[in-house]
Short mmCIF file of C-alpha atoms in Angstrom, two decimals:
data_model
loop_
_atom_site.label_atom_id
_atom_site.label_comp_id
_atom_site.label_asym_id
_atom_site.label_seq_id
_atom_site.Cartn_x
_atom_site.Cartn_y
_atom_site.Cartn_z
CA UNK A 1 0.00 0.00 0.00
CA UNK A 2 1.69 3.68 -1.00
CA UNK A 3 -0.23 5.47 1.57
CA UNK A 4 1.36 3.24 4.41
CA UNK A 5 4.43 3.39 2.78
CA UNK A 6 4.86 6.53 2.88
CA UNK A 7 4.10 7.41 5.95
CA UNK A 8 6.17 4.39 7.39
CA UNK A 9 9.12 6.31 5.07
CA UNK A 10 8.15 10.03 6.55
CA UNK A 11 8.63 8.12 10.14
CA UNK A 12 11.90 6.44 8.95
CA UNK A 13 13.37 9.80 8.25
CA UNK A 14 12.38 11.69 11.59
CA UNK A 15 13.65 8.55 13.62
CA UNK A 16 17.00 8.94 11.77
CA UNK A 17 16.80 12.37 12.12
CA UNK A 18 15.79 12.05 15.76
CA UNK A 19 18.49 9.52 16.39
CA UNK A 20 21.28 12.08 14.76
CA UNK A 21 20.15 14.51 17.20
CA UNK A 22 20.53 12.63 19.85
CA UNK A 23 24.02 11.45 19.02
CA UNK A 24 25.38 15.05 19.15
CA UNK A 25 23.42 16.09 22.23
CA UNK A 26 25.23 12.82 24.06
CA UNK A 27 28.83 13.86 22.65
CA UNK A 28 28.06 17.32 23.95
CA UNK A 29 26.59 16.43 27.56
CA UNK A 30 29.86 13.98 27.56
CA UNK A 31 32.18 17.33 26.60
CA UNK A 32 30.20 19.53 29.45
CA UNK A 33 30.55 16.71 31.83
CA UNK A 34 34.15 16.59 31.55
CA UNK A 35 34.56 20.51 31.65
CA UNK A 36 32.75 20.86 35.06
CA UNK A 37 34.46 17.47 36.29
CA UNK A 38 37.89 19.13 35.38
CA UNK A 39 37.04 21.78 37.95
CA UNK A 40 38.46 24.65 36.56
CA UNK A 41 37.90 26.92 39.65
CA UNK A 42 39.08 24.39 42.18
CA UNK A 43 35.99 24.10 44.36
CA UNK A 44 35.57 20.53 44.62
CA UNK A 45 37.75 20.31 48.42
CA UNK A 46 34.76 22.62 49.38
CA UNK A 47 32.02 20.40 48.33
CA UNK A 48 34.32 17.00 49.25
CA UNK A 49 35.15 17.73 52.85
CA UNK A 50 31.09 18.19 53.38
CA UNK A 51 30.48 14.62 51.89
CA UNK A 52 28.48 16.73 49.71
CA UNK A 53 29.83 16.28 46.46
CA UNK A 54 26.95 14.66 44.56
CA UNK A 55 26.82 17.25 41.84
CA UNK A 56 29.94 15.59 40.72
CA UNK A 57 28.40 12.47 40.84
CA UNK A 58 26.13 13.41 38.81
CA UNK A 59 28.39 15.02 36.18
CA UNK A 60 30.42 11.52 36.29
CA UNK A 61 27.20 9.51 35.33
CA UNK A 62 26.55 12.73 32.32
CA UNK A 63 29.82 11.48 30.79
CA UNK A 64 29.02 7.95 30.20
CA UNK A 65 25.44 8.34 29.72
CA UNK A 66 26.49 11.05 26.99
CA UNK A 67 28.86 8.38 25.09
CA UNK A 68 25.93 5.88 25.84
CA UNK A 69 23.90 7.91 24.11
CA UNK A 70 25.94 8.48 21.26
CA UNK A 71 26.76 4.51 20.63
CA UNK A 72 23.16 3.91 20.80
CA UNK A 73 21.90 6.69 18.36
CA UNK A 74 24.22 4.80 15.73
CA UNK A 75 22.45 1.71 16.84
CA UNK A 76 18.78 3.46 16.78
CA UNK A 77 19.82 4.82 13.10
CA UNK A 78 21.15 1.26 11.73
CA UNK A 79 18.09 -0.46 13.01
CA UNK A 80 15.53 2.22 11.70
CA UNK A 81 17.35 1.34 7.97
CA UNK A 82 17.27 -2.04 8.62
CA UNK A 83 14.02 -2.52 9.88
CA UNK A 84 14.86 -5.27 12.13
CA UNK A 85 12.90 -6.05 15.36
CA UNK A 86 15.56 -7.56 17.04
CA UNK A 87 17.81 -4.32 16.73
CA UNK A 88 15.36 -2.64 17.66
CA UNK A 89 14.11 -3.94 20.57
CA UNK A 90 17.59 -3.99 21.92
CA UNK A 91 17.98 -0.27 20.98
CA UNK A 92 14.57 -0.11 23.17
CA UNK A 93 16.05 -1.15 26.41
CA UNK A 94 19.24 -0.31 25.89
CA UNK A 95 18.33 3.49 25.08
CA UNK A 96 15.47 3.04 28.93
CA UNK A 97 18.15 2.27 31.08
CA UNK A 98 20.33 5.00 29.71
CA UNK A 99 17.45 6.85 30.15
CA UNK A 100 17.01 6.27 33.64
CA UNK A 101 20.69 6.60 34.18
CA UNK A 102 20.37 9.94 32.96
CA UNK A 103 16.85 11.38 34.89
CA UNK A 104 19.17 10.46 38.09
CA UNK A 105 21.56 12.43 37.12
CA UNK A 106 19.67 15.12 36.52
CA UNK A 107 17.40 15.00 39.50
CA UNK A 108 20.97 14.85 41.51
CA UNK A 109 22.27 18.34 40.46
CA UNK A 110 19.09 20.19 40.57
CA UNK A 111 18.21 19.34 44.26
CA UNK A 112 21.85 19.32 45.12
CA UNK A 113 21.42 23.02 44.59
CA UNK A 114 19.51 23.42 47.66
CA UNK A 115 22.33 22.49 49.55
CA UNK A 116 24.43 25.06 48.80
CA UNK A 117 24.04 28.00 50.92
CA UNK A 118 25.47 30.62 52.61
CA UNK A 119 25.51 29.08 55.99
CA UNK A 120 26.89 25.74 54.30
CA UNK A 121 30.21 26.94 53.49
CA UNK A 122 30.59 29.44 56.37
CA UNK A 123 30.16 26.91 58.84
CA UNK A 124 32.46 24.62 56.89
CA UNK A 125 35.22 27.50 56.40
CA UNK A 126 35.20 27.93 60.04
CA UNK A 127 35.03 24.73 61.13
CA UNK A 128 38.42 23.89 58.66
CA UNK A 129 39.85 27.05 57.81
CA UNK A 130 43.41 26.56 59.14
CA UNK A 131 42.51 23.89 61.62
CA UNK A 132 45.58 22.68 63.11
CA UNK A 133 44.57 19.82 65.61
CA UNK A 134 43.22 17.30 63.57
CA UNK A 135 42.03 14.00 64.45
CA UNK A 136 43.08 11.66 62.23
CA UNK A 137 44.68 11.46 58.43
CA UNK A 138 41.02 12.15 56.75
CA UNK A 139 40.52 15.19 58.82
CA UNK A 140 44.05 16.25 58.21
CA UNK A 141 43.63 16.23 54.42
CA UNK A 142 40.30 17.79 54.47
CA UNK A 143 41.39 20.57 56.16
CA UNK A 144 44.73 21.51 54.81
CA UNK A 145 42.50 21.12 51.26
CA UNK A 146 39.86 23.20 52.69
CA UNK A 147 42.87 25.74 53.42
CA UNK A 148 44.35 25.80 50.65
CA UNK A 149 41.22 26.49 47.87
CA UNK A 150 40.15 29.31 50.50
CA UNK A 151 43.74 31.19 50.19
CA UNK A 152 43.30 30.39 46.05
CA UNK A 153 40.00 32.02 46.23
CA UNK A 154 40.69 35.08 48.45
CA UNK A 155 43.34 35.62 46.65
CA UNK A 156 42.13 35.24 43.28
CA UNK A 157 39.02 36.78 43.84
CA UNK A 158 40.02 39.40 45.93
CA UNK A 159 37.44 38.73 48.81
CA UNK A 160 37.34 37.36 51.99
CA UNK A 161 35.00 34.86 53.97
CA UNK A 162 31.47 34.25 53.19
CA UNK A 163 29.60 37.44 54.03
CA UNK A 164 32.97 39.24 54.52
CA UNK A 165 36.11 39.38 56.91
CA UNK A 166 33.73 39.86 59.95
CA UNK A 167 32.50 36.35 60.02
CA UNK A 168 35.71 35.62 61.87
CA UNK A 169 35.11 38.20 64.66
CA UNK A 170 31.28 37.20 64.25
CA UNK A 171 31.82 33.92 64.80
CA UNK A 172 34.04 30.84 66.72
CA UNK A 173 36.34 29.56 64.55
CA UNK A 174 39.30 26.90 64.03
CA UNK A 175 41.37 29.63 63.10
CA UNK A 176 40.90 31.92 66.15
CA UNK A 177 42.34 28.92 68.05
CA UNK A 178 45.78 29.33 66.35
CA UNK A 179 45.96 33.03 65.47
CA UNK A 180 45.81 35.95 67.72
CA UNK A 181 42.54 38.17 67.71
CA UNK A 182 45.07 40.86 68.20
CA UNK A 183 47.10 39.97 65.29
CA UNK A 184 44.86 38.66 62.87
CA UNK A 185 40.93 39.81 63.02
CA UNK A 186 40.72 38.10 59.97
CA UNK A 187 43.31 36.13 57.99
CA UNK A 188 46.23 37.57 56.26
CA UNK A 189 44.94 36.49 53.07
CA UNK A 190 42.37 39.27 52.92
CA UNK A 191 44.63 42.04 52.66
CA UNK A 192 45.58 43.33 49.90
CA UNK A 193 49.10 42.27 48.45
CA UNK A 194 51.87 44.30 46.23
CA UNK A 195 53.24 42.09 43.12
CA UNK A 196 55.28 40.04 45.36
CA UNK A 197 52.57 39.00 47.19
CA UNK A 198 52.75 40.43 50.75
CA UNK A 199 50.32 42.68 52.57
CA UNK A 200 50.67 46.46 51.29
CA UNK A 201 50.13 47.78 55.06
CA UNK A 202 49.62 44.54 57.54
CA UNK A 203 48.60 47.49 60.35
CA UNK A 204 45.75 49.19 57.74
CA UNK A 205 44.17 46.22 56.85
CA UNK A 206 44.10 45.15 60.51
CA UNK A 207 42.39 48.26 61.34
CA UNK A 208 40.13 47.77 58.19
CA UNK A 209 40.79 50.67 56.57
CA UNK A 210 39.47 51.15 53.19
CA UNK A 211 41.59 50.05 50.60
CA UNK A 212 44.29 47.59 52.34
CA UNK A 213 41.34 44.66 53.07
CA UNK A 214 39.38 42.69 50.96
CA UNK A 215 35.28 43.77 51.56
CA UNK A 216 33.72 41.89 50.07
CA UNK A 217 32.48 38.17 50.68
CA UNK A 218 33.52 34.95 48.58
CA UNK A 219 30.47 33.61 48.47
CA UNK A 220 29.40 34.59 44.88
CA UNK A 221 32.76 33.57 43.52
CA UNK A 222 31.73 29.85 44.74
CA UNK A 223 28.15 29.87 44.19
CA UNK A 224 28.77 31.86 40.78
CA UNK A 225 30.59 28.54 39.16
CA UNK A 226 28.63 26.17 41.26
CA UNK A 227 25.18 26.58 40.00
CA UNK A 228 26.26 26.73 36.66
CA UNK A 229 27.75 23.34 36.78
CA UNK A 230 24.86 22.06 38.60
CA UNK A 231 21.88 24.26 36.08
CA UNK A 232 23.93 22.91 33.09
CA UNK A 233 24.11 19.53 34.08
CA UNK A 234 20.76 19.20 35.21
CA UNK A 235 18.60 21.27 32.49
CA UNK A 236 20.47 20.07 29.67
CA UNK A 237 19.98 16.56 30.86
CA UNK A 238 16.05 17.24 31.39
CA UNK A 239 16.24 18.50 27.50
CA UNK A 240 18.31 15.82 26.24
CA UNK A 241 15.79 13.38 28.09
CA UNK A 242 12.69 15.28 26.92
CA UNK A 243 13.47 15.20 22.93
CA UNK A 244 14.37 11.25 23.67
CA UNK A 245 11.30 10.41 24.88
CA UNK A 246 9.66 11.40 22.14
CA UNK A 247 12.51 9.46 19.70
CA UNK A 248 11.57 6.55 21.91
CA UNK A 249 8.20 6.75 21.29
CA UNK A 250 8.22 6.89 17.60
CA UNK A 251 10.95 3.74 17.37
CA UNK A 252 8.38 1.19 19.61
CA UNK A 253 5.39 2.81 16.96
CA UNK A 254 7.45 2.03 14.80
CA UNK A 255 8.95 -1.63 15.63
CA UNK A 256 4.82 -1.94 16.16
CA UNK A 257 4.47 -1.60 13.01
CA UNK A 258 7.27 -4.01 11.28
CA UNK A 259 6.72 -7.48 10.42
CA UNK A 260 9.13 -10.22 10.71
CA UNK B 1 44.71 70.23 85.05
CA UNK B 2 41.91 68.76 83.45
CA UNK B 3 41.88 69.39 79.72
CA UNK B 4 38.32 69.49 77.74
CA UNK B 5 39.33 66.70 75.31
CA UNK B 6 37.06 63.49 75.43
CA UNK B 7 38.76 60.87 73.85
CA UNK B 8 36.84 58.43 71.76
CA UNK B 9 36.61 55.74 69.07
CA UNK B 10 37.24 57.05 65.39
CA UNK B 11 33.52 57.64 64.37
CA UNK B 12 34.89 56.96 60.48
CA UNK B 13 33.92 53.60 59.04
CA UNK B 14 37.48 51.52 60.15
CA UNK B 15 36.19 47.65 60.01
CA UNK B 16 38.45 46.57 62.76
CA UNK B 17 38.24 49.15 65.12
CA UNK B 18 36.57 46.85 67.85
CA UNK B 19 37.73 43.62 67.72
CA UNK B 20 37.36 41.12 70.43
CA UNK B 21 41.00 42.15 71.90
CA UNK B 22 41.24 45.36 70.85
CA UNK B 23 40.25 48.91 69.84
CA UNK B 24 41.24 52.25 68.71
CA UNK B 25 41.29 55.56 69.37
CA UNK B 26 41.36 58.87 67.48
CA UNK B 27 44.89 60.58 67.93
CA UNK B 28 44.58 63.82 70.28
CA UNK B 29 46.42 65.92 68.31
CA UNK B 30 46.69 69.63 69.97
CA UNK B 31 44.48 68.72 72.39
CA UNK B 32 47.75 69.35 75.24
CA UNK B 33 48.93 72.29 73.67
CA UNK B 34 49.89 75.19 75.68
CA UNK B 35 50.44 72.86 79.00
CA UNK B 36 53.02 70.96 78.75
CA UNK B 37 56.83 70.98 77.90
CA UNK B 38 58.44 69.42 75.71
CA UNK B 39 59.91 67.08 78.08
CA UNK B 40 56.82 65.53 79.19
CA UNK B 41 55.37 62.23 78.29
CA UNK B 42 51.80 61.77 77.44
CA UNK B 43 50.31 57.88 78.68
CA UNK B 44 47.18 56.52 78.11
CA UNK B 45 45.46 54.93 81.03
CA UNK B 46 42.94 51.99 80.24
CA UNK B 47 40.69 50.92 83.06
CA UNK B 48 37.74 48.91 83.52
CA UNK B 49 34.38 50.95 83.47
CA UNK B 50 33.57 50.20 87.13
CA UNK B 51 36.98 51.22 88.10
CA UNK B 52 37.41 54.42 86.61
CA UNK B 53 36.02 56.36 89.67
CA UNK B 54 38.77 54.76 91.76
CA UNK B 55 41.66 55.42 89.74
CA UNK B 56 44.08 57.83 91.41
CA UNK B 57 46.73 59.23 89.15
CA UNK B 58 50.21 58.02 89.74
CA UNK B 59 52.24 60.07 91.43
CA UNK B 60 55.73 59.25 89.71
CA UNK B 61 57.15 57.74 87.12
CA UNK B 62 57.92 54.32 88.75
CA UNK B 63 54.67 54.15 90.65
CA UNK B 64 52.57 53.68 87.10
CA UNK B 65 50.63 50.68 86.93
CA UNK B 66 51.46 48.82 84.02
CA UNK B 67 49.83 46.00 81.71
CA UNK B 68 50.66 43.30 83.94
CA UNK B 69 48.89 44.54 86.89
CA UNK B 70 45.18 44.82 84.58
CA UNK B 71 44.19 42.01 86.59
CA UNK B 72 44.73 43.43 90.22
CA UNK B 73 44.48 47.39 89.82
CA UNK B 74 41.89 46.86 87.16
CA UNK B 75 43.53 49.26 85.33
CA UNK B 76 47.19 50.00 83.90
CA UNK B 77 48.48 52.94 81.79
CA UNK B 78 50.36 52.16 77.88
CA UNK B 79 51.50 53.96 74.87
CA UNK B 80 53.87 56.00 76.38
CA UNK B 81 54.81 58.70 73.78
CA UNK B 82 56.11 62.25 74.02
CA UNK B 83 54.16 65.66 73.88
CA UNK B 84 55.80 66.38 70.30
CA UNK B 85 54.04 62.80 69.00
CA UNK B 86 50.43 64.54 69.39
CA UNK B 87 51.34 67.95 68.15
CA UNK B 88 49.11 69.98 66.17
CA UNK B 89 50.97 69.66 62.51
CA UNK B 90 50.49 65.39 63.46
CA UNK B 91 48.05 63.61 60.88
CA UNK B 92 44.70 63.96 61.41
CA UNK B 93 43.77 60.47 60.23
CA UNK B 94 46.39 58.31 62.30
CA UNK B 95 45.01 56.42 65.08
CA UNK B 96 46.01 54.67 67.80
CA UNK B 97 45.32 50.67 68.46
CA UNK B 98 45.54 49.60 71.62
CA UNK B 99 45.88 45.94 72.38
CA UNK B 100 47.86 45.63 69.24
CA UNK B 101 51.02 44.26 70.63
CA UNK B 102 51.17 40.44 70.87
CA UNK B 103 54.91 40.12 71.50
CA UNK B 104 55.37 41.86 75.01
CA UNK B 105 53.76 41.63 78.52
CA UNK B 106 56.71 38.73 79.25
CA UNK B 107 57.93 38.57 82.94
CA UNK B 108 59.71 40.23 84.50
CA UNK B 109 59.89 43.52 81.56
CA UNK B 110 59.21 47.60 83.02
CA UNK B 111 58.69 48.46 79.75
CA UNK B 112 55.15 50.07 78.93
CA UNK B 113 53.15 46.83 77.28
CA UNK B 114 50.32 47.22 74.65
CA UNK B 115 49.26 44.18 74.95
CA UNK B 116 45.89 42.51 74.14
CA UNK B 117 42.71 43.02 76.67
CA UNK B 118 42.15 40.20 78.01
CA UNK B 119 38.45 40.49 78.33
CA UNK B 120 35.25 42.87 76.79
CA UNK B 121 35.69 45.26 79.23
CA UNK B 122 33.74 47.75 79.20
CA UNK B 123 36.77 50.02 79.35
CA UNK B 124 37.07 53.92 79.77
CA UNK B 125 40.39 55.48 79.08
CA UNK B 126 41.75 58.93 79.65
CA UNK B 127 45.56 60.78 78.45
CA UNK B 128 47.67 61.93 81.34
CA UNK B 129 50.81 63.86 80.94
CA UNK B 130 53.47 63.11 83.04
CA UNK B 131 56.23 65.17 84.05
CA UNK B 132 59.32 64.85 85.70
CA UNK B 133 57.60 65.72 89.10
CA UNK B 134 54.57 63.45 88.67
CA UNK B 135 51.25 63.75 86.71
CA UNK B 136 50.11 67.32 84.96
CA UNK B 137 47.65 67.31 82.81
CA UNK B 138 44.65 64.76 82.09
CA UNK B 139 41.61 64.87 79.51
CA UNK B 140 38.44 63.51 80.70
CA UNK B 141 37.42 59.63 80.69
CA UNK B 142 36.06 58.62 78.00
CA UNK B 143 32.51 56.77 77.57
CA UNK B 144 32.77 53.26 77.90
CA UNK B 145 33.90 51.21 75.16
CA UNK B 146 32.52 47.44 75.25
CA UNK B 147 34.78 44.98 72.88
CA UNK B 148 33.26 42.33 71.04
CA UNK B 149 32.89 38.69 72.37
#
């Protein structure tokens, strides 16, 4: 029959054409995956020495559910040409678990968002921020990690703390434990530095003057990178898995619709 | 003689001028002009806020109660600095941090500590200018300053 034919040809082509789509979306979830597991700002000892690290969980499982779905779009396409159930019922459940690999994923890094707040990191930075009695090698590593991002980022990002450099007269800290209220009010690191990379005037930015302390807070330099990571993983996933469903759809019509 | 001058902390936006150990004070530049010589030295005596009725000037040089007698007299006197240090051509931004020193106050030393307060206080401090024969001039006490926790 022509009518049936061509309509099971029109569906051919927008499988393959689904299929190809697919393909690139799962090479480029696998290339965002890797960017935000490469941790280009260095945040992950943050998010690590919480436990709370399940945003890169979630980018892990992007990777190989993005070269999943690559190797099974070429599947999905040679089985749409071919016409073969078999093919295509493997395609089928092959391309559902993927599928369900990948809604976890996604679901991971947007609630995982929630947990990253203000008071999450402040309590963490003063709970580890230069702790120097620690109780075993874990805690040891965690902290001197924990340490060292902190001076990166106050450095980098010319800031200081969470809200700013009076969360460590605000609040009890690891740090006050070691250093000297009188000395340091707030860490050395949140003065500003010449070329070589001391203070400009150690007694200024003690006193807070304008101009020899950092002011401002970290906390959008960590949330800044942070929720993109997590928003790209997440809504990119939910688009990938919404324009699959539909390709799913169409192929078990279609393998419906092929006889032996 | 009792001069006008009130001292007080710098009402200018300094983040760190209270700090749990510390605190600072605007410089009193001219306020001791016209009674004192050269010679003299100007201190600055710290005492707790419930002590400052008490205090009774010291009446020479080796009878001034320094920082590591806080905890008995509830008060000592610090920054020991001459007349010309508080002249009228000195900056009118500088300040002066007391509690800033973290390397003195060992046993045994005479020499005029700075050394952290050891707890919120309240404190109310004055400037008296010694001379050679004892005490001559003092400003008023100031209000009481409360340090952070």
């Amino acid at each position: 029959m022509a009518k049936s034919d061509d309509g099971i040809r029109i569906l051919q082509g927008l499988l393959i054409f689904g299929n190809v789509i697919i393909g690139m979306c799962g090479i480029a979830l696998t290339a965002e995956c890797i960017f935000f597991v490469s941790d280009p700002h260095g945040l992950y000892s943050l998010l690590e020495a919480t436990e709370n690290d399940d945003i890169y969980a979630a980018a892990w499982i992007g990777i190989f559910v993005g070269f999943a779905l690559f190797a099974l779009s070429i599947l999905g396409i040679v089985a749409v040409i071919k016409s073969s159930r078999t093919l295509l019922m493997v395609y089928i459940i092959l391309m559902l678990i993927t599928y369900a690999f990948e809604m976890a994923s996604c679901i991971t890094a947007a609630t995982q968002r929630d947990f990253l707040t203000e008071n999450h990191f402040l309590k963490q930075m003063l709970e580890r921020y230069k702790k120097s009695n620690t109780d075993n090698n874990n805690d040891k590593r965690r902290s001197e990690e924990v340490t060292k991002t902190w001076d990166k980022l106050m450095l980098q990002n010319e800031c200081c703390g969470v809200y700013g450099p009076f969360d460590w007269q605000n609040y009890t800290s690891v740090f006050r434990i070691t250093h000297s209220d009188a000395d340091y009010p707030w860490p050395h690191n949140c003065c500003v530095t010449n070329a070589q990379g001391s203070p400009i005037d150690l007694n200024g930015c003690k006193l807070g003057v304008p101009g020899y302390y950092h002011s401002k807070g970290c906390y959008d330099a960590i949330s800044g990178p942070m929720n993109t990571h997590a928003w790209g993983v997440a809504w990119f996933g939910f688009a990938i898995l919404c324009w699959t469903f539909f390709v799913l759809l169409g192929t078990m019509f279609y393998w419906s619709r092929v006889e032996y | 003689a009792l001069l006008p001058y009130v001292p007080r902390v710098p009402p200018r936006a300094l983040l760190g001028k209270v700090t749990a150990t510390t605190f600072t004070l605007e410089m009193p530049c001219c306020a001791f002009n016209g009674h004192t010589n050269a010679s003299d030295t100007v201190w600055l005596v710290v005492a707790f806020a419930n002590a400052s009725d008490t205090f009774r000037n010291p009446l020479s040089q080796k009878d001034v109660p320094l920082y590591e007698q806080l905890p008995s007299a509830h008060s000592y006197m610090t920054l020991e600095a001459s007349v010309a240090a508080y002249s009228c051509s000195a900056p009118s931004s500088a300040v002066l941090r007391v509690g800033g020193d973290t390397a003195c106050g060992g046993q045994g030393s005479r020499d005029p500590c700075n050394g952290p307060l050891p707890s919120p206080g309240p404190y109310r401090v004055k400037f008296l200018v010694m001379g050679c024969h004892g005490p001559k001039a003092e400003t008023r006490w100031s209000d009481p300053i409360l340090l952070r926790r």
